[in-house]
GROMACS .gro file of C-alpha atoms in nm:
model
  452
    1MET     CA    1  23.232   6.314   6.495
    2ASN     CA    2  23.498   6.634   6.436
    3VAL     CA    3  23.471   6.797   6.120
    4GLY     CA    4  23.732   7.055   6.043
    5PRO     CA    5  24.089   7.119   5.851
    6PRO     CA    6  24.346   6.902   5.904
    7ARG     CA    7  24.517   6.845   6.248
    8THR     CA    8  24.815   6.701   6.094
    9THR     CA    9  25.031   6.715   5.803
   10ALA     CA   10  25.204   6.396   5.895
   11ALA     CA   11  25.190   6.099   5.656
   12PRO     CA   12  24.913   5.839   5.777
   13THR     CA   13  24.971   5.543   5.936
   14GLU     CA   14  24.972   5.165   5.777
   15PRO     CA   15  24.713   5.036   5.687
   16ALA     CA   16  24.618   5.350   5.528
   17LEU     CA   17  24.379   5.279   5.261
   18ARG     CA   18  24.382   5.458   4.906
   19PRO     CA   19  24.180   5.528   4.671
   20VAL     CA   20  24.084   5.422   4.318
   21ALA     CA   21  24.274   5.548   4.026
   22MET     CA   22  24.198   5.887   3.933
   23ARG     CA   23  24.324   6.118   3.663
   24GLY     CA   24  24.290   6.490   3.525
   25PRO     CA   25  24.171   6.663   3.884
   26GLY     CA   26  24.076   6.331   4.071
   27LEU     CA   27  24.459   6.272   4.060
   28GLU     CA   28  24.452   6.526   4.344
   29LEU     CA   29  24.262   6.225   4.553
   30CYS     CA   30  24.546   5.993   4.433
   31HIS     CA   31  24.798   6.215   4.661
   32ARG     CA   32  24.594   6.298   4.929
   33ALA     CA   33  24.307   6.080   5.032
   34ARG     CA   34  24.347   5.829   5.253
   35LEU     CA   35  24.171   5.634   5.545
   36PHE     CA   36  24.350   5.568   5.807
   37LEU     CA   37  24.367   5.502   6.239
   38ASP     CA   38  24.519   5.821   6.426
   39GLY     CA   39  24.560   5.833   6.826
   40GLY     CA   40  24.235   5.577   6.852
   41GLU     CA   41  24.005   5.797   6.602
   42LEU     CA   42  23.921   5.687   6.249
   43VAL     CA   43  24.043   5.982   6.011
   44LEU     CA   44  23.866   6.056   5.670
   45ARG     CA   45  24.140   6.266   5.488
   46ARG     CA   46  24.039   6.430   5.171
   47ARG     CA   47  24.077   6.731   4.957
   48SER     CA   48  23.875   6.949   5.140
   49GLY     CA   49  24.023   6.845   5.468
   50GLU     CA   50  23.997   6.588   5.749
   51ARG     CA   51  23.678   6.425   5.956
   52ARG     CA   52  23.731   6.176   6.226
   53PHE     CA   53  23.512   5.971   6.403
   54ALA     CA   54  23.560   5.829   6.783
   55VAL     CA   55  23.627   5.459   6.777
   56GLY     CA   56  23.459   5.297   7.102
   57GLY     CA   57  23.315   5.490   7.403
   58THR     CA   58  22.939   5.668   7.380
   59GLY     CA   59  22.837   5.767   7.047
   60GLY     CA   60  23.179   5.587   6.881
   61ILE     CA   61  23.214   5.327   6.604
   62ALA     CA   62  23.120   5.013   6.784
   63ARG     CA   63  23.119   4.767   6.448
   64ALA     CA   64  23.130   4.720   6.126
   65VAL     CA   65  22.904   4.534   5.927
   66PHE     CA   66  23.087   4.416   5.560
   67ILE     CA   67  22.766   4.392   5.301
   68ASP     CA   68  22.931   4.159   5.090
   69THR     CA   69  22.704   4.172   4.786
   70VAL     CA   70  22.757   4.318   4.449
   71GLY     CA   71  22.525   4.630   4.410
   72PRO     CA   72  22.326   4.720   4.077
   73ASP     CA   73  22.424   4.945   3.855
   74LEU     CA   74  22.262   5.297   3.859
   75GLU     CA   75  22.048   5.309   3.512
   76GLY     CA   76  21.844   5.600   3.422
   77HIS     CA   77  22.006   5.910   3.389
   78MET     CA   78  22.254   6.123   3.158
   79GLY     CA   79  22.585   5.962   3.035
   80PRO     CA   80  22.684   5.640   3.090
   81PRO     CA   81  22.579   5.340   3.347
   82VAL     CA   82  22.721   5.443   3.693
   83ARG     CA   83  22.824   5.093   3.829
   84GLY     CA   84  22.771   4.941   4.169
   85SER     CA   85  22.956   4.848   4.430
   86TRP     CA   86  23.147   4.553   4.495
   87GLY     CA   87  23.081   4.572   4.877
   88ARG     CA   88  23.020   4.789   5.107
   89ILE     CA   89  23.160   4.853   5.473
   90GLN     CA   90  22.901   5.040   5.762
   91PHE     CA   91  23.038   5.146   6.103
   92GLN     CA   92  22.741   5.172   6.335
   93ASN     CA   93  22.728   5.278   6.706
   94GLY     CA   94  22.657   5.027   6.991
   95ASP     CA   95  22.267   5.118   6.884
   96GLY     CA   96  22.314   4.977   6.520
   97GLY     CA   97  22.306   5.344   6.436
   98LEU     CA   98  22.456   5.462   6.131
   99ILE     CA   99  22.829   5.677   6.149
  100GLY     CA  100  22.897   5.630   5.806
  101TYR     CA  101  22.936   5.387   5.490
  102LEU     CA  102  23.167   5.314   5.246
  103ASP     CA  103  23.183   5.123   4.895
  104LEU     CA  104  23.492   4.943   4.921
  105ASP     CA  105  23.592   4.946   4.502
  106ASP     CA  106  23.650   5.319   4.591
  107TRP     CA  107  23.915   5.227   4.818
  108LEU     CA  108  24.064   4.928   4.614
  109PRO     CA  109  24.336   5.147   4.388
  110GLU     CA  110  24.338   4.879   4.070
  111SER     CA  111  23.951   4.828   4.099
  112GLY     CA  112  23.900   5.067   3.801
  113GLU     CA  113  24.097   4.843   3.570
  114LEU     CA  114  23.887   4.491   3.693
  115PRO     CA  115  23.580   4.361   3.512
  116LYS     CA  116  23.302   4.448   3.830
  117GLY     CA  117  23.319   4.207   4.149
  118ALA     CA  118  23.618   4.090   4.064
  119VAL     CA  119  23.740   4.045   4.409
  120GLY     CA  120  23.498   3.994   4.720
  121GLY     CA  121  23.496   3.866   5.021
  122GLU     CA  122  23.816   3.865   5.236
  123GLN     CA  123  24.036   3.881   4.965
  124LEU     CA  124  23.861   4.255   4.887
  125LEU     CA  125  23.901   4.315   5.261
  126ALA     CA  126  24.267   4.237   5.236
  127ARG     CA  127  24.344   4.392   4.876
  128THR     CA  128  24.195   4.728   5.043
  129GLY     CA  129  24.350   4.729   5.367
  130MET     CA  130  24.034   4.672   5.517
  131SER     CA  131  24.085   4.430   5.704
  132ALA     CA  132  24.369   4.529   5.930
  133LEU     CA  133  24.245   4.857   6.004
  134LEU     CA  134  23.940   4.716   6.124
  135THR     CA  135  24.215   4.518   6.359
  136ALA     CA  136  24.413   4.778   6.454
  137ALA     CA  137  24.097   5.020   6.613
  138GLY     CA  138  23.997   4.755   6.764
  139ILE     CA  139  23.644   4.761   6.576
  140PRO     CA  140  23.466   4.423   6.544
  141LEU     CA  141  23.343   4.346   6.190
  142HIS     CA  142  23.025   4.149   6.092
  143THR     CA  143  22.961   4.013   5.748
  144VAL     CA  144  22.632   3.987   5.631
  145ARG     CA  145  22.547   3.855   5.223
  146ASP     CA  146  22.213   3.991   5.207
  147ARG     CA  147  22.076   4.395   5.198
  148SER     CA  148  21.806   4.318   5.334
  149ASP     CA  149  21.980   4.182   5.673
  150PRO     CA  150  21.892   4.353   5.981
  151LYS     CA  151  22.219   4.414   6.077
  152VAL     CA  152  22.232   4.668   5.768
  153ALA     CA  153  22.122   5.000   5.804
  154GLY     CA  154  21.937   5.223   5.582
  155THR     CA  155  22.161   5.455   5.342
  156ASP     CA  156  21.886   5.692   5.144
  157PHE     CA  157  21.947   5.956   4.935
  158PHE     CA  158  21.916   6.219   5.279
  159ARG     CA  159  22.234   6.006   5.409
  160ARG     CA  160  22.467   6.049   5.139
  161SER     CA  161  22.642   6.310   5.380
  162LEU     CA  162  22.743   5.988   5.578
  163LEU     CA  163  22.944   5.812   5.216
  164LEU     CA  164  23.334   5.825   5.326
  165GLY     CA  165  23.441   5.787   4.973
  166PRO     CA  166  23.752   6.001   4.892
  167GLY     CA  167  23.599   6.268   4.731
  168SER     CA  168  23.451   6.365   4.395
  169PRO     CA  169  23.695   6.413   4.112
  170PHE     CA  170  23.569   6.745   4.033
  171PRO     CA  171  23.595   7.011   4.299
  172TYR     CA  172  23.268   7.160   4.435
  173TRP     CA  173  23.266   7.518   4.267
  174TYR     CA  174  23.315   7.343   3.938
  175TRP     CA  175  22.956   7.136   4.026
  176GLY     CA  176  22.820   7.442   4.132
  177VAL     CA  177  22.887   7.683   3.820
  178ARG     CA  178  22.804   7.444   3.589
  179LEU     CA  179  22.455   7.343   3.750
  180THR     CA  180  22.391   7.704   3.814
  181ALA     CA  181  22.516   7.823   3.458
  182GLY     CA  182  22.288   7.507   3.330
  183ALA     CA  183  21.972   7.578   3.552
  184VAL     CA  184  22.015   7.943   3.409
  185TRP     CA  185  22.015   7.898   3.051
  186LEU     CA  186  21.752   7.593   3.039
  187ALA     CA  187  21.549   7.865   3.226
  188ALA     CA  188  21.635   8.143   2.971
  189PHE     CA  189  21.582   7.931   2.677
  190THR     CA  190  21.288   7.803   2.737
  191VAL     CA  191  21.151   8.123   2.826
  192ILE     CA  192  21.278   8.293   2.495
  193VAL     CA  193  21.078   7.944   2.273
  194LEU     CA  194  20.797   7.951   2.437
  195SER     CA  195  20.732   8.300   2.400
  196GLY     CA  196  20.905   8.414   2.096
  197ALA     CA  197  21.033   8.661   2.300
  198ARG     CA  198  21.277   8.940   2.153
  199THR     CA  199  21.372   9.082   2.528
  200PRO     CA  200  21.766   9.186   2.513
  201TRP     CA  201  21.864   9.120   2.872
  202LEU     CA  202  21.735   8.782   2.892
  203ILE     CA  203  21.901   8.730   2.532
  204LEU     CA  204  22.211   8.836   2.726
  205VAL     CA  205  22.143   8.618   3.024
  206SER     CA  206  22.118   8.299   2.815
  207ALA     CA  207  22.432   8.387   2.612
  208VAL     CA  208  22.648   8.466   2.962
  209ALA     CA  209  22.510   8.137   3.095
  210ALA     CA  210  22.590   7.946   2.778
  211VAL     CA  211  22.932   8.071   2.793
  212LEU     CA  212  22.993   8.015   3.141
  213ALA     CA  213  23.019   7.599   3.059
  214PRO     CA  214  23.282   7.623   2.841
  215VAL     CA  215  23.483   7.894   3.079
  216ALA     CA  216  23.485   7.683   3.416
  217ARG     CA  217  23.636   7.396   3.230
  218LEU     CA  218  23.908   7.602   3.097
  219VAL     CA  219  23.969   7.727   3.457
  220LEU     CA  220  23.939   7.388   3.599
  221ARG     CA  221  24.248   7.270   3.359
  222VAL     CA  222  24.440   7.537   3.453
  223TRP     CA  223  24.327   7.510   3.867
  224THR     CA  224  24.427   7.130   3.799
  225ARG     CA  225  24.730   7.192   3.672
  226VAL     CA  226  24.823   7.405   3.977
  227ARG     CA  227  24.690   7.302   4.242
  228MET     CA  228  24.916   6.974   4.140
  229ARG     CA  229  25.270   7.174   4.132
  230ARG     CA  230  25.182   7.100   4.545
  231TYR     CA  231  25.173   6.721   4.501
  232VAL     CA  232  25.524   6.693   4.311
  233PRO     CA  233  25.612   6.355   4.460
  234GLY     CA  234  25.990   6.261   4.584
  235ALA     CA  235  26.047   5.941   4.359
  236PRO     CA  236  26.379   5.765   4.379
  237SER     CA  237  26.368   5.592   4.128
  238ARG     CA  238  26.153   5.625   3.749
  239ILE     CA  239  26.088   5.350   3.576
  240ALA     CA  240  26.002   5.410   3.209
  241PRO     CA  241  25.912   5.147   2.959
  242ARG     CA  242  26.139   5.036   2.720
  243PRO     CA  243  25.968   4.885   2.445
  244SER     CA  244  26.038   4.640   2.185
  245ALA     CA  245  25.989   4.681   1.771
  246GLY     CA  246  25.711   4.543   1.692
  247THR     CA  247  25.471   4.663   2.044
  248GLY     CA  248  25.260   4.950   1.881
  249ALA     CA  249  25.460   5.139   2.101
  250THR     CA  250  25.365   5.571   2.064
  251VAL     CA  251  25.549   5.865   2.153
  252ARG     CA  252  25.280   5.914   2.423
  253PHE     CA  253  25.275   5.536   2.555
  254CYS     CA  254  25.655   5.634   2.599
  255ARG     CA  255  25.656   5.997   2.741
  256ASP     CA  256  25.302   5.936   2.974
  257THR     CA  257  25.382   5.594   3.137
  258GLU     CA  258  25.577   5.510   3.380
  259LEU     CA  259  25.606   5.294   3.727
  260ARG     CA  260  25.715   5.546   4.062
  261ILE     CA  261  25.896   5.383   4.318
  262GLN     CA  262  25.867   5.638   4.628
  263ASP     CA  263  25.932   5.585   4.967
  264ARG     CA  264  25.558   5.475   5.071
  265ASP     CA  265  25.398   5.356   4.747
  266LEU     CA  266  25.474   5.198   4.390
  267VAL     CA  267  25.266   5.424   4.152
  268LEU     CA  268  25.182   5.307   3.811
  269ARG     CA  269  25.073   5.573   3.531
  270ASP     CA  270  24.963   5.515   3.208
  271LEU     CA  271  24.903   5.731   2.901
  272SER     CA  272  24.563   5.841   2.995
  273GLY     CA  273  24.732   6.014   3.316
  274GLN     CA  274  24.557   5.784   3.565
  275GLU     CA  275  24.766   5.642   3.869
  276ILE     CA  276  24.742   5.348   4.078
  277TRP     CA  277  24.874   5.412   4.360
  278LEU     CA  278  24.976   5.091   4.520
  279PRO     CA  279  25.139   5.074   4.923
  280ARG     CA  280  25.473   4.934   5.009
  281GLY     CA  281  25.385   4.870   5.371
  282GLY     CA  282  25.132   4.720   5.578
  283PRO     CA  283  24.968   4.420   5.526
  284HIS     CA  284  24.805   4.545   5.195
  285ARG     CA  285  25.152   4.667   5.094
  286VAL     CA  286  25.329   4.485   4.754
  287ALA     CA  287  25.549   4.216   4.917
  288SER     CA  288  25.722   4.036   4.632
  289LEU     CA  289  25.818   4.076   4.223
  290VAL     CA  290  25.805   3.781   4.039
  291ARG     CA  291  25.915   3.747   3.673
  292VAL     CA  292  25.757   3.493   3.482
  293LEU     CA  293  25.858   3.292   3.167
  294ASP     CA  294  25.794   3.056   2.954
  295HIS     CA  295  25.886   2.741   2.926
  296THR     CA  296  26.208   2.788   2.694
  297GLY     CA  297  26.233   3.059   3.005
  298HIS     CA  298  26.166   3.350   2.762
  299PRO     CA  299  26.027   3.656   3.009
  300LEU     CA  300  25.631   3.734   2.945
  301GLY     CA  301  25.610   3.955   3.194
  302ALA     CA  302  25.683   4.075   3.558
  303GLU     CA  303  25.409   4.086   3.845
  304LEU     CA  304  25.365   4.272   4.163
  305ARG     CA  305  25.236   4.084   4.426
  306GLY     CA  306  25.073   4.098   4.786
  307PRO     CA  307  25.137   3.923   5.089
  308ASP     CA  308  24.932   3.627   4.961
  309GLY     CA  309  25.078   3.618   4.659
  310GLN     CA  310  24.778   3.791   4.486
  311VAL     CA  311  24.845   3.968   4.182
  312ARG     CA  312  24.842   4.359   4.190
  313ALA     CA  313  24.964   4.474   3.867
  314VAL     CA  314  25.156   4.325   3.595
  315LEU     CA  315  25.431   4.468   3.322
  316PRO     CA  316  25.423   4.290   3.016
  317TRP     CA  317  25.789   4.238   2.904
  318GLU     CA  318  25.789   4.345   2.559
  319LEU     CA  319  25.627   4.634   2.641
  320TRP     CA  320  25.863   4.760   2.947
  321PHE     CA  321  26.161   4.570   2.912
  322GLY     CA  322  26.177   4.399   2.604
  323GLY     CA  323  26.377   4.727   2.413
  324PRO     CA  324  26.688   4.891   2.437
  325GLY     CA  325  26.762   4.946   2.780
  326GLY     CA  326  26.517   4.705   2.892
  327GLY     CA  327  26.772   4.479   3.104
  328ALA     CA  328  26.923   4.857   3.313
  329GLY     CA  329  26.528   4.882   3.341
  330TRP     CA  330  26.400   4.595   3.507
  331SER     CA  331  26.763   4.590   3.712
  332GLU     CA  332  26.679   4.949   3.848
  333LEU     CA  333  26.297   4.830   3.934
  334ARG     CA  334  26.480   4.542   4.133
  335ARG     CA  335  26.729   4.788   4.284
  336GLY     CA  336  26.460   5.047   4.381
  337ALA     CA  337  26.138   4.889   4.457
  338ARG     CA  338  26.406   4.658   4.741
  339LEU     CA  339  26.144   4.363   4.694
  340PRO     CA  340  26.209   3.966   4.735
  341ALA     CA  341  26.235   3.889   4.389
  342SER     CA  342  26.204   3.554   4.195
  343ASP     CA  343  26.117   3.377   3.844
  344HIS     CA  344  25.811   3.223   3.771
  345ARG     CA  345  25.879   2.951   3.491
  346LEU     CA  346  25.561   2.832   3.301
  347SER     CA  347  25.496   2.483   3.149
  348ARG     CA  348  25.495   2.412   2.778
  349ARG     CA  349  25.110   2.438   2.826
  350GLY     CA  350  25.081   2.739   3.040
  351GLY     CA  351  25.012   3.061   2.896
  352TRP     CA  352  25.046   3.441   3.028
  353PRO     CA  353  24.872   3.605   3.150
  354LYS     CA  354  24.619   3.391   3.293
  355LYS     CA  355  24.255   3.447   3.369
  356PHE     CA  356  24.401   3.684   3.739
  357PHE     CA  357  24.276   3.999   3.761
  358ALA     CA  358  24.515   4.284   3.745
  359ALA     CA  359  24.592   4.641   3.666
  360GLY     CA  360  24.866   4.701   3.381
  361LEU     CA  361  24.767   4.473   3.087
  362GLY     CA  362  24.546   4.727   2.925
  363VAL     CA  363  24.834   4.965   2.935
  364LEU     CA  364  24.898   5.021   2.589
  365PRO     CA  365  24.546   5.104   2.399
  366ALA     CA  366  24.495   4.899   2.117
  367LYS     CA  367  24.414   5.156   1.865
  368ALA     CA  368  24.497   5.504   1.816
  369ALA     CA  369  24.184   5.637   1.824
  370GLU     CA  370  24.117   5.456   2.171
  371ALA     CA  371  24.440   5.659   2.310
  372ARG     CA  372  24.315   5.964   2.206
  373GLY     CA  373  23.993   5.901   2.415
  374ALA     CA  374  24.152   5.816   2.717
  375SER     CA  375  24.402   6.104   2.694
  376ARG     CA  376  24.133   6.326   2.695
  377PHE     CA  377  24.106   6.595   2.970
  378PRO     CA  378  23.792   6.363   3.190
  379GLY     CA  379  23.472   6.482   3.161
  380THR     CA  380  23.176   6.471   3.404
  381ILE     CA  381  22.924   6.166   3.490
  382ALA     CA  382  22.686   6.331   3.230
  383GLY     CA  383  22.951   6.212   2.970
  384MET     CA  384  22.853   6.329   2.586
  385SER     CA  385  22.522   6.499   2.695
  386SER     CA  386  22.735   6.776   2.897
  387THR     CA  387  22.973   6.791   2.563
  388ALA     CA  388  22.669   6.841   2.320
  389VAL     CA  389  22.506   7.115   2.569
  390MET     CA  390  22.825   7.314   2.571
  391ILE     CA  391  22.873   7.301   2.214
  392VAL     CA  392  22.525   7.354   2.086
  393SER     CA  393  22.414   7.623   2.337
  394PRO     CA  394  22.664   7.867   2.265
  395LEU     CA  395  22.587   7.848   1.904
  396LEU     CA  396  22.235   7.881   2.003
  397SER     CA  397  22.331   8.247   2.107
  398VAL     CA  398  22.440   8.358   1.798
  399GLY     CA  399  22.124   8.286   1.660
  400GLN     CA  400  21.947   8.431   1.912
  401GLY     CA  401  22.197   8.765   1.900
  402LEU     CA  402  22.125   8.762   1.520
  403ARG     CA  403  21.728   8.795   1.591
  404ILE     CA  404  21.779   9.113   1.777
  405SER     CA  405  22.100   9.256   1.557
  406ASP     CA  406  21.833   9.465   1.399
  407THR     CA  407  21.685   9.627   1.664
  408HIS     CA  408  21.907   9.592   1.946
  409ALA     CA  409  22.198   9.619   1.777
  410ALA     CA  410  22.461   9.616   2.114
  411ALA     CA  411  22.286   9.365   2.321
  412GLY     CA  412  22.324   9.168   1.927
  413ASP     CA  413  22.634   9.166   1.872
  414THR     CA  414  22.701   9.106   2.255
  415ALA     CA  415  22.548   8.775   2.274
  416ILE     CA  416  22.686   8.714   1.896
  417LEU     CA  417  23.026   8.722   2.027
  418LEU     CA  418  22.951   8.569   2.353
  419GLY     CA  419  22.816   8.243   2.174
  420PHE     CA  420  23.105   8.247   1.939
  421VAL     CA  421  23.345   8.271   2.267
  422GLY     CA  422  23.192   8.015   2.401
  423TRP     CA  423  23.199   7.752   2.089
  424PHE     CA  424  23.564   7.813   2.071
  425LEU     CA  425  23.681   7.782   2.420
  426GLN     CA  426  23.509   7.462   2.405
  427ALA     CA  427  23.653   7.327   2.024
  428ALA     CA  428  23.986   7.453   2.061
  429PRO     CA  429  24.087   7.231   2.333
  430TYR     CA  430  23.960   6.933   2.159
  431ALA     CA  431  24.106   7.052   1.821
  432VAL     CA  432  24.463   7.100   1.955
  433HIS     CA  433  24.442   6.737   2.114
  434GLN     CA  434  24.320   6.603   1.835
  435LEU     CA  435  24.588   6.737   1.608
  436GLU     CA  436  24.874   6.711   1.862
  437SER     CA  437  24.773   6.352   1.866
  438ARG     CA  438  24.761   6.230   1.524
  439LEU     CA  439  25.036   6.457   1.431
  440ARG     CA  440  25.292   6.331   1.720
  441LEU     CA  441  25.211   6.139   2.011
  442ASP     CA  442  25.013   5.870   1.847
  443ARG     CA  443  25.282   5.798   1.605
  444PRO     CA  444  25.535   5.497   1.622
  445ILE     CA  445  25.808   5.583   1.833
  446PRO     CA  446  26.115   5.599   1.620
  447GLU     CA  447  26.372   5.194   1.601
  448LYS     CA  448  26.648   5.233   1.840
  449LYS     CA  449  26.929   5.003   1.824
  450ASN     CA  450  26.893   4.658   2.101
  451VAL     CA  451  27.105   4.743   2.350
  452PRO     CA  452  27.102   4.554   2.696
   0.00000   0.00000   0.00000
């Protein structure tokens, strides 16, 4: 295995696996992270560079083991439960030694929009592109349905470095700052509380550590915006929604939602900023466009389907093409996507959408509060626990500063100032988001005269 900077900036050849949909700082991974074959090597491209794995030969990948079972959710930590794997691939050498492993739902673009385990078995391998990638690389596949099978190599905590995922949505420098600042603040605050100390330098250390978290988050916002400027994609066509009256479409929905037709991908973006990248090439590509009609011939929606007819994404008709300019939008989609297009009429008893699993059904949240929550800058895995600490710790710095302001005025005033700065940096982005959302973005769009 070779680890280092990218050897080439050329686009990866198909079949190339694309990561699960992300937003915020993780959006960079949607543009960059890929798993593909290059010159007889399996290449994992991530934010930090490329890792290359030899296929065959001494010490190279000799086989892949598909653990076709749904893993348990991770409980017992701060924040929401972490959803378990839908299935795992292990790459092993000729002796059965583990070279690397990946969770397949990390490489299925729409998996975040689907119920856990909605796709499995051969269909999961096909939709991710893994089956085609293994075939192209000449790597034999063994399928097991028990994690205790002898073919399965151990993947304990100490082998996390072998995980071949797209990478963390949050950059490593951010994790480093947050964890270090949190540990320093907790240690200093514990000493202050338990000993009743009024030592100025210790209170200042606590105040500085408390303010670092909101500062790091503000820097992350700027960092994300700057980094994403290098990934402005060329898109011959951008299909914006043309909703009809009565759908509940908002200013935010019409501004931020789109279907982007790029040279190599179809990208469905929702109002949260999340992007689902679906390939236009390879055996796992989007292969056809189907308009679904009710029994009277009225359009209900459009489906983006794979080569085997599986539905990858849906576009509800009234949201995308039912309003003014909807006919032109549909024509632009057919022309730009260059996909075989057909109509499918349902029977009198048929309904749509049926109980298939596809992305796009929840593109417009039912409530404004849900839209505000979805469109906020994403949080870490700690969830509300992290937010609560970021709010409370600066306010505690204010209290500690007041305690010593009579005997150590300079240190006390500095701690108070840092506390208010930290609180402001945490509260201001939230307040701006709420006000802009309530006053403008989450209001219904003005009705326009219906034109084709």
